[in-house]
Coordinates of C-alpha atoms in Angstrom, one line a residue:
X1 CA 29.1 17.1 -10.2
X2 CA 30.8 14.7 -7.3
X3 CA 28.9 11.3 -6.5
X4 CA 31.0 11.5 -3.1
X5 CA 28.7 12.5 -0.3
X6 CA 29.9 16.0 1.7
X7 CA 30.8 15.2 5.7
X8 CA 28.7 17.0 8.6
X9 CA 29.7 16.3 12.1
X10 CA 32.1 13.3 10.8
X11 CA 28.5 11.7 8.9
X12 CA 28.0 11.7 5.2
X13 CA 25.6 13.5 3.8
X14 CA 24.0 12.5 0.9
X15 CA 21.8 15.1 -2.1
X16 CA 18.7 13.0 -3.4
X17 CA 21.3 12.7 -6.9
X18 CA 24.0 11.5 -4.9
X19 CA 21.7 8.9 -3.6
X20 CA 20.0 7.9 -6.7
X21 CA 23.5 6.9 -8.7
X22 CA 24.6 4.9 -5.7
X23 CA 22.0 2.9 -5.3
X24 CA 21.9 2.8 -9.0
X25 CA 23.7 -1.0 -8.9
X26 CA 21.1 -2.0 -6.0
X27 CA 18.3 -1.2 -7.9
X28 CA 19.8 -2.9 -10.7
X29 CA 20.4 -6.2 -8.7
X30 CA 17.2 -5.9 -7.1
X31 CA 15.1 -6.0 -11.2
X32 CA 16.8 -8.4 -11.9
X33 CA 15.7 -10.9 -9.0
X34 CA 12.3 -9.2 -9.1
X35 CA 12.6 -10.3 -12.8
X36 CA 13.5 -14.2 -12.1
X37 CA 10.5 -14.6 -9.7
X38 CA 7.6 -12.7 -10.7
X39 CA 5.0 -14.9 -12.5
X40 CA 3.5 -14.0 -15.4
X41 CA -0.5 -13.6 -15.4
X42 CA -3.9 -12.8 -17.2
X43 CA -6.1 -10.7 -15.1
X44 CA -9.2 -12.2 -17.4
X45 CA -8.8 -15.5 -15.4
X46 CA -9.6 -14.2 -12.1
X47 CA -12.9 -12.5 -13.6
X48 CA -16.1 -14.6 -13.4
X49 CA -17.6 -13.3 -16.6
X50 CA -20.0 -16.3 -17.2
X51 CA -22.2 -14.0 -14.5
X52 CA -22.1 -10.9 -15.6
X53 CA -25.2 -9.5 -17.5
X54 CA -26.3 -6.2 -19.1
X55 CA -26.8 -3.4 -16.6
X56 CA -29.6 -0.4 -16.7
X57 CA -28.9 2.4 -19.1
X58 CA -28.4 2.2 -23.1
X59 CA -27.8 -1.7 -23.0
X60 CA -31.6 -1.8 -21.0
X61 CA -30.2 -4.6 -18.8
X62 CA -31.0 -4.8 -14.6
X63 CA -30.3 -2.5 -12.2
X64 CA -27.6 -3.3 -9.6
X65 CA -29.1 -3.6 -6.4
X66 CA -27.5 -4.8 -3.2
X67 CA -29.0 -8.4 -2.8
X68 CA -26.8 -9.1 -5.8
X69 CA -23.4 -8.9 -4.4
X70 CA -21.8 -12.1 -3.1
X71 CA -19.3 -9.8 -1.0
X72 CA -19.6 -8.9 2.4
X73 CA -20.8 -5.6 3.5
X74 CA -17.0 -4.8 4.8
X75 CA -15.7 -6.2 2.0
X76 CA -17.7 -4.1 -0.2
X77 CA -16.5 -0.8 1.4
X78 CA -12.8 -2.5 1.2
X79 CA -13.1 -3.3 -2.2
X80 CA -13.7 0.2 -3.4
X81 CA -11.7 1.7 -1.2
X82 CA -8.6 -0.7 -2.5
X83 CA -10.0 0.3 -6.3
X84 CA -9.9 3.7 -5.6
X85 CA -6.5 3.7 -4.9
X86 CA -5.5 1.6 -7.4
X87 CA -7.0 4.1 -10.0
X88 CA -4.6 6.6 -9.0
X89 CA -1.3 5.1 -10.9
X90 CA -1.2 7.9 -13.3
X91 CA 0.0 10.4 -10.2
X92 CA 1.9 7.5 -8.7
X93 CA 3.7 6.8 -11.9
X94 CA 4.1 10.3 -12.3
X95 CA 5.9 11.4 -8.7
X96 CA 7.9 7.8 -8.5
X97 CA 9.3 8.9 -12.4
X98 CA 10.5 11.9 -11.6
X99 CA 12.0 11.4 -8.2
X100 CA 13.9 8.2 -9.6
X101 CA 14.2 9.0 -13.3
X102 CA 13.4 7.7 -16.6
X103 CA 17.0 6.1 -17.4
X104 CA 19.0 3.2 -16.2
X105 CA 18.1 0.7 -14.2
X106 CA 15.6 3.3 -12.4
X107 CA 13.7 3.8 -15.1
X108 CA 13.2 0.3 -15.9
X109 CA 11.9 -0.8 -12.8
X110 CA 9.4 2.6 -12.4
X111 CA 7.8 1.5 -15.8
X112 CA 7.8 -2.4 -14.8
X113 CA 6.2 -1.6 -11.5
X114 CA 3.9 0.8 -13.2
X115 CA 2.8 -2.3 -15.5
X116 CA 2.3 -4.6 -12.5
X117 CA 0.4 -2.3 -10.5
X118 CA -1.8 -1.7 -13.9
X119 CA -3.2 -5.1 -13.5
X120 CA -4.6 -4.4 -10.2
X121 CA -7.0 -1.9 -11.2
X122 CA -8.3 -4.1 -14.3
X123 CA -8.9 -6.9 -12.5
X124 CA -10.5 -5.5 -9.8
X125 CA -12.8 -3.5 -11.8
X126 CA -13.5 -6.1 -13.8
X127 CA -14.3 -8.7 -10.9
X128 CA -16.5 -5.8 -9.2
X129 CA -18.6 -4.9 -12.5
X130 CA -19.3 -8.5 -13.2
X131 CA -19.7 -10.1 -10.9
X132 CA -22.0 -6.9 -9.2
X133 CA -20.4 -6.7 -6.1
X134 CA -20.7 -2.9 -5.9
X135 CA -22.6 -0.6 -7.1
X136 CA -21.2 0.6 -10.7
X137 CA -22.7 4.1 -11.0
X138 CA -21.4 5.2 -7.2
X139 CA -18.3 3.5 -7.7
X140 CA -17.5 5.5 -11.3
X141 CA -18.7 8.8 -9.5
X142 CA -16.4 7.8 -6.4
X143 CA -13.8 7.4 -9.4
X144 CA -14.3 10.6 -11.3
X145 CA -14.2 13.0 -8.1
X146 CA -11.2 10.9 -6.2
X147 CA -9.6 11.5 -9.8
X148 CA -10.4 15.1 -9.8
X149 CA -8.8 15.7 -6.7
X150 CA -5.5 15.2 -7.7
X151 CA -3.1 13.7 -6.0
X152 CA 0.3 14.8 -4.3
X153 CA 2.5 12.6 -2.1
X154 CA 3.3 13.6 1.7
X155 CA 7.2 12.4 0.2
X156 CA 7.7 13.9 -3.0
X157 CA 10.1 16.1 -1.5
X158 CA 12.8 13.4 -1.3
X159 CA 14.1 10.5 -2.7
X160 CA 14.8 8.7 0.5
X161 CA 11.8 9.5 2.4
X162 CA 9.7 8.0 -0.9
X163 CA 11.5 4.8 -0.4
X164 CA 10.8 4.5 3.0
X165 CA 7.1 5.2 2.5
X166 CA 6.7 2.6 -0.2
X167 CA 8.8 0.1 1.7
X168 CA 5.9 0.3 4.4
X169 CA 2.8 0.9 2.2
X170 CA 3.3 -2.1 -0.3
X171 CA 3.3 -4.1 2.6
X172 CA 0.4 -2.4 3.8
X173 CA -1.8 -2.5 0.3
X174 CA -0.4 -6.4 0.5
X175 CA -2.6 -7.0 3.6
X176 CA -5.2 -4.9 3.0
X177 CA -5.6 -6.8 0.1
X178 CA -5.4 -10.1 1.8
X179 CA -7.5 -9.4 4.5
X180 CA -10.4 -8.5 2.4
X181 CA -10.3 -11.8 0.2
X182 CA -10.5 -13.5 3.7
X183 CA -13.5 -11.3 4.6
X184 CA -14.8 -11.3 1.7
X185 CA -17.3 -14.0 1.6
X186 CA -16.4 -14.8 -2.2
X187 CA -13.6 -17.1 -2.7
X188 CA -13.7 -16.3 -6.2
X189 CA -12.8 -12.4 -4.6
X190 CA -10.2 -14.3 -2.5
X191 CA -8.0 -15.8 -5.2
X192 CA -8.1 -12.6 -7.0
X193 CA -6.5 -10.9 -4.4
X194 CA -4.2 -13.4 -3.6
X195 CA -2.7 -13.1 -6.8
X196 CA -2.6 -9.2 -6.3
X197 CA -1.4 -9.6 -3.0
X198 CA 1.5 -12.0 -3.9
X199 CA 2.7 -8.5 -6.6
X200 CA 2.5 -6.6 -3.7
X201 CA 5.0 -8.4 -1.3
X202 CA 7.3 -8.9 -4.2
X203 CA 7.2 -4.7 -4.7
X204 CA 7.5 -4.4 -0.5
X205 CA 10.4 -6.8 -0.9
X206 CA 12.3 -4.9 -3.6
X207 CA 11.7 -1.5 -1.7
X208 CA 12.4 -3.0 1.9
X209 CA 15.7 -4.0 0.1
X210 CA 16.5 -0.8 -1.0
X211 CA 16.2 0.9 1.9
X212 CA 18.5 -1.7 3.7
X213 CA 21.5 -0.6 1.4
X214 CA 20.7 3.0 1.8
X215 CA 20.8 2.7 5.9
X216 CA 24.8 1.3 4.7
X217 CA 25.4 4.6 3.2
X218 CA 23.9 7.2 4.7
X219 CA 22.6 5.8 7.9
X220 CA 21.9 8.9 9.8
X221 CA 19.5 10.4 7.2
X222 CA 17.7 7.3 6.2
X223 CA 16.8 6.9 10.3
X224 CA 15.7 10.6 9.8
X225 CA 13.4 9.3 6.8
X226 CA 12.3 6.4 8.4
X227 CA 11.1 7.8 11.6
X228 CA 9.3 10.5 9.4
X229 CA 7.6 7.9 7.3
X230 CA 6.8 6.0 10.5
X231 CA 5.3 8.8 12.7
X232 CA 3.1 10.5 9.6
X233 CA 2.2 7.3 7.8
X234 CA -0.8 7.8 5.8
X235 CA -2.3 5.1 3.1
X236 CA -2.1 6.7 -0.3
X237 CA -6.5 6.8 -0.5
X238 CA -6.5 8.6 2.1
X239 CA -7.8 11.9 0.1
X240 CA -10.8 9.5 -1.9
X241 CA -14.0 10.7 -0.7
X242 CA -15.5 9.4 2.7
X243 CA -12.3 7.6 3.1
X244 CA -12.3 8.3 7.5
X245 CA -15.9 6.8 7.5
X246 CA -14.5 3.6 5.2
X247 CA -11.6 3.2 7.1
X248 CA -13.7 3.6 10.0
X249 CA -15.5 0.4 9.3
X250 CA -12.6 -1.4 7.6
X251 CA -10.8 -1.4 11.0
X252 CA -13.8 -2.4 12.8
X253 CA -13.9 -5.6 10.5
X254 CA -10.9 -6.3 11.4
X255 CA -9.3 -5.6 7.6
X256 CA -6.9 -2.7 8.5
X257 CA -6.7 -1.5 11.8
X258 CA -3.9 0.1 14.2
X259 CA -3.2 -3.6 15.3
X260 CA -2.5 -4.8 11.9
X261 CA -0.4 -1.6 11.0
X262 CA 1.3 -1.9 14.0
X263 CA 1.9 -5.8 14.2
X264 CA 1.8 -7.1 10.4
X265 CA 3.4 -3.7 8.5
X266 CA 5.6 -1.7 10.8
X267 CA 7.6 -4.0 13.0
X268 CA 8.1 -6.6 10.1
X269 CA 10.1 -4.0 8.3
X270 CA 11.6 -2.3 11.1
X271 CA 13.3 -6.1 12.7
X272 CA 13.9 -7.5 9.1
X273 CA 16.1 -4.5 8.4
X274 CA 17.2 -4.0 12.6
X275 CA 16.5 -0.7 12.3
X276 CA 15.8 -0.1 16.1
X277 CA 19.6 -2.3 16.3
X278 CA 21.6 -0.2 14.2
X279 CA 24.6 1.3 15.3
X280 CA 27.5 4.0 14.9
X281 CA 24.5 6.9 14.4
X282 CA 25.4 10.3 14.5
X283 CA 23.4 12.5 17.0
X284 CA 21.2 13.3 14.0
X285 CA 20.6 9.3 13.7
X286 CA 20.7 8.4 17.3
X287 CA 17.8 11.2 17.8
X288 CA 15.6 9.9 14.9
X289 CA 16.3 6.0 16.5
X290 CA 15.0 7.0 19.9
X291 CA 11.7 9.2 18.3
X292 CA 11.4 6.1 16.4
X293 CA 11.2 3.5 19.3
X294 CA 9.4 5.6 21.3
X295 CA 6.7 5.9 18.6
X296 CA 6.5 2.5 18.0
X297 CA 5.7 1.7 21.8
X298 CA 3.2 4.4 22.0
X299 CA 1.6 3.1 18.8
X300 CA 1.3 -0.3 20.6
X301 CA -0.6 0.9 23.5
X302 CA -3.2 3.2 21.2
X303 CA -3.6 -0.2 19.2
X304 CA -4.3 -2.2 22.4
X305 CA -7.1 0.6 23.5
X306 CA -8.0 0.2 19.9
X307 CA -8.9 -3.4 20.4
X308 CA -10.4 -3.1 23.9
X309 CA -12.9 -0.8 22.5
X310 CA -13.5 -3.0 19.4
X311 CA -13.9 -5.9 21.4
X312 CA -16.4 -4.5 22.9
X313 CA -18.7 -2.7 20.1
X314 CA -18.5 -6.8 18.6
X315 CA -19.5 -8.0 21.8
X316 CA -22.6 -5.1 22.0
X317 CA -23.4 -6.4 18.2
X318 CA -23.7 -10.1 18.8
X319 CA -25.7 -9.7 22.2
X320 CA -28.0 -7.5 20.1
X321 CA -28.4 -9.6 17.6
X322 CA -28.8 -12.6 19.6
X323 CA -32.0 -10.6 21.3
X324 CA -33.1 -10.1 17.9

């Protein structure tokens, strides 16, 4: 097998295995930095367990009930919505390891991430059950079917394309995360996702660097990626059930919206890396650029519709509750 890329139209073209062993010494560089400045910590410190108590069932405790949450109704829906996705690691774990490998410096970082991303889901869960800021018995049914489901990635078809998703989505699950702490109404809800939060960007940053050395090689076919990833984003949850009616609301409250996708996940990526700057494209690359930029404008003006009409359902809201 040759590691050298083959030539189309004077541009290299990479195979996903040509790809993988050259960016074996990135990924590599990338651990270990990812290794010198992640912080060690115990998700049983960001769980308030002095208030948790017995529920109904075989321990003949107290029914959840609504009144009982601390959380805001938003951040409720976000909440479970952010668990929910979190509980699929097993698939994630499952496409990322065999799309990168097992070995090497690959392998390494797919289980350490893996590990990281583990936490998420305990302390969420265990935040949510006691403290009762959801309700336990939905939230295990929403579990079991979103499981069932199964899930398959829009990218598992390529290497590249995966890391340009992931690039974007940390980022994304990074603010999604954020933004519910701060609408939360718990602070004890808002640390905790800090601290998750704070993982996140540290995994956005190791994937947005990635993708960086992989516009070096093979420029044309990682513009090709990115504009795919761009123009079909979709957040991994988005098969969990009643996700459009969650995500509905979520954007309404002003956690996760086009705005936000648009202002605080796409074009941070996009101008760290100058993607919409690069030169010396092939027609391939020049083609995906102009897609790209295109996109990205149109996508502005749907999100400033988007907050018009939000704007104005708030405004209805507070003059009906002020007649109230």
């Amino acid at each position: 097998m040759t590691l050298a890329p083959t030539h189309r139209h004077g541009q290299a073209v990479w195979s996903d295995t040509q790809l993988l062993y050259a960016l074996e010494e990135v990924v590599e560089t990338e651990l270990n930095r990812h290794l010198k400045v992640a912080k060690e910590w115990m998700p049983h410190e960001y769980v308030p367990w002095s208030d948790g108590r017995n529920f109904d069932g075989i321990m003949d405790g107290e029914a959840w009930a609504p009144d009982q949450s601390k959380v805001s109704q938003v951040g409720r829906i976000a909440l479970v919505v952010n668990l929910l996705t979190e509980d699929n690691l097993p698939s994630y774990h499952h496409e990322i390891a065999t799309l990168f490998g097992r070995d090497g410096a690959w392998g390494t970082w797919v289980h350490r991430w893996t590990a990281e991303e583990g936490r998420h889901g305990i302390v969420m869960r265990d935040y949510l059950l006691t403290s009762r800021a959801v309700d336990p018995v939905q939230l295990e049914r929403f579990r079991m079917e979103h499981m069932c489901e199964g899930f398959e990635s829009d990218n598992q078809h390529s290497m590249l394309h995966t890391v340009a998703y992931v690039a974007f989505q940390e980022l994304a699950t990074r603010i999604s995360h954020r933004n519910t702490g701060h609408h939360s109404g718990d602070p004890v809800c808002d640390r905790m996702l800090a601290r998750i939060a704070t993982d996140e960007n540290l995994h956005m940053i190791f994937y947005r660097n990635l993708l960086g050395k992989a516009f070096e090689l093979a420029p044309d076919q990682t513009m090709g990626a990115v504009r795919d990833v761009v123009v079909n984003f979709r957040m991994p949850g988005h098969g969990m059930p009643g996700f459009e009616r969650a995500a509905a609301q979520i954007a309404i409250g002003g956690i996760y919206n086009l705005r936000i996708h648009h202002d605080d996940v796409l074009q941070p990526v996009l101008r760290f890396l100058k993607v919409l700057e690069i030169g010396g494209l092939g027609p391939e690359g020049l083609k995906a650029q102009e897609e790209l930029g295109l996109y990205m404008g149109g996508l502005d003006d749907q999100a400033t519709k988007f907050d018009e009409r939000r704007e104005a359902l708030l405004a209805r809201r507070r003059a009906r509750a002020e007649r109230a």
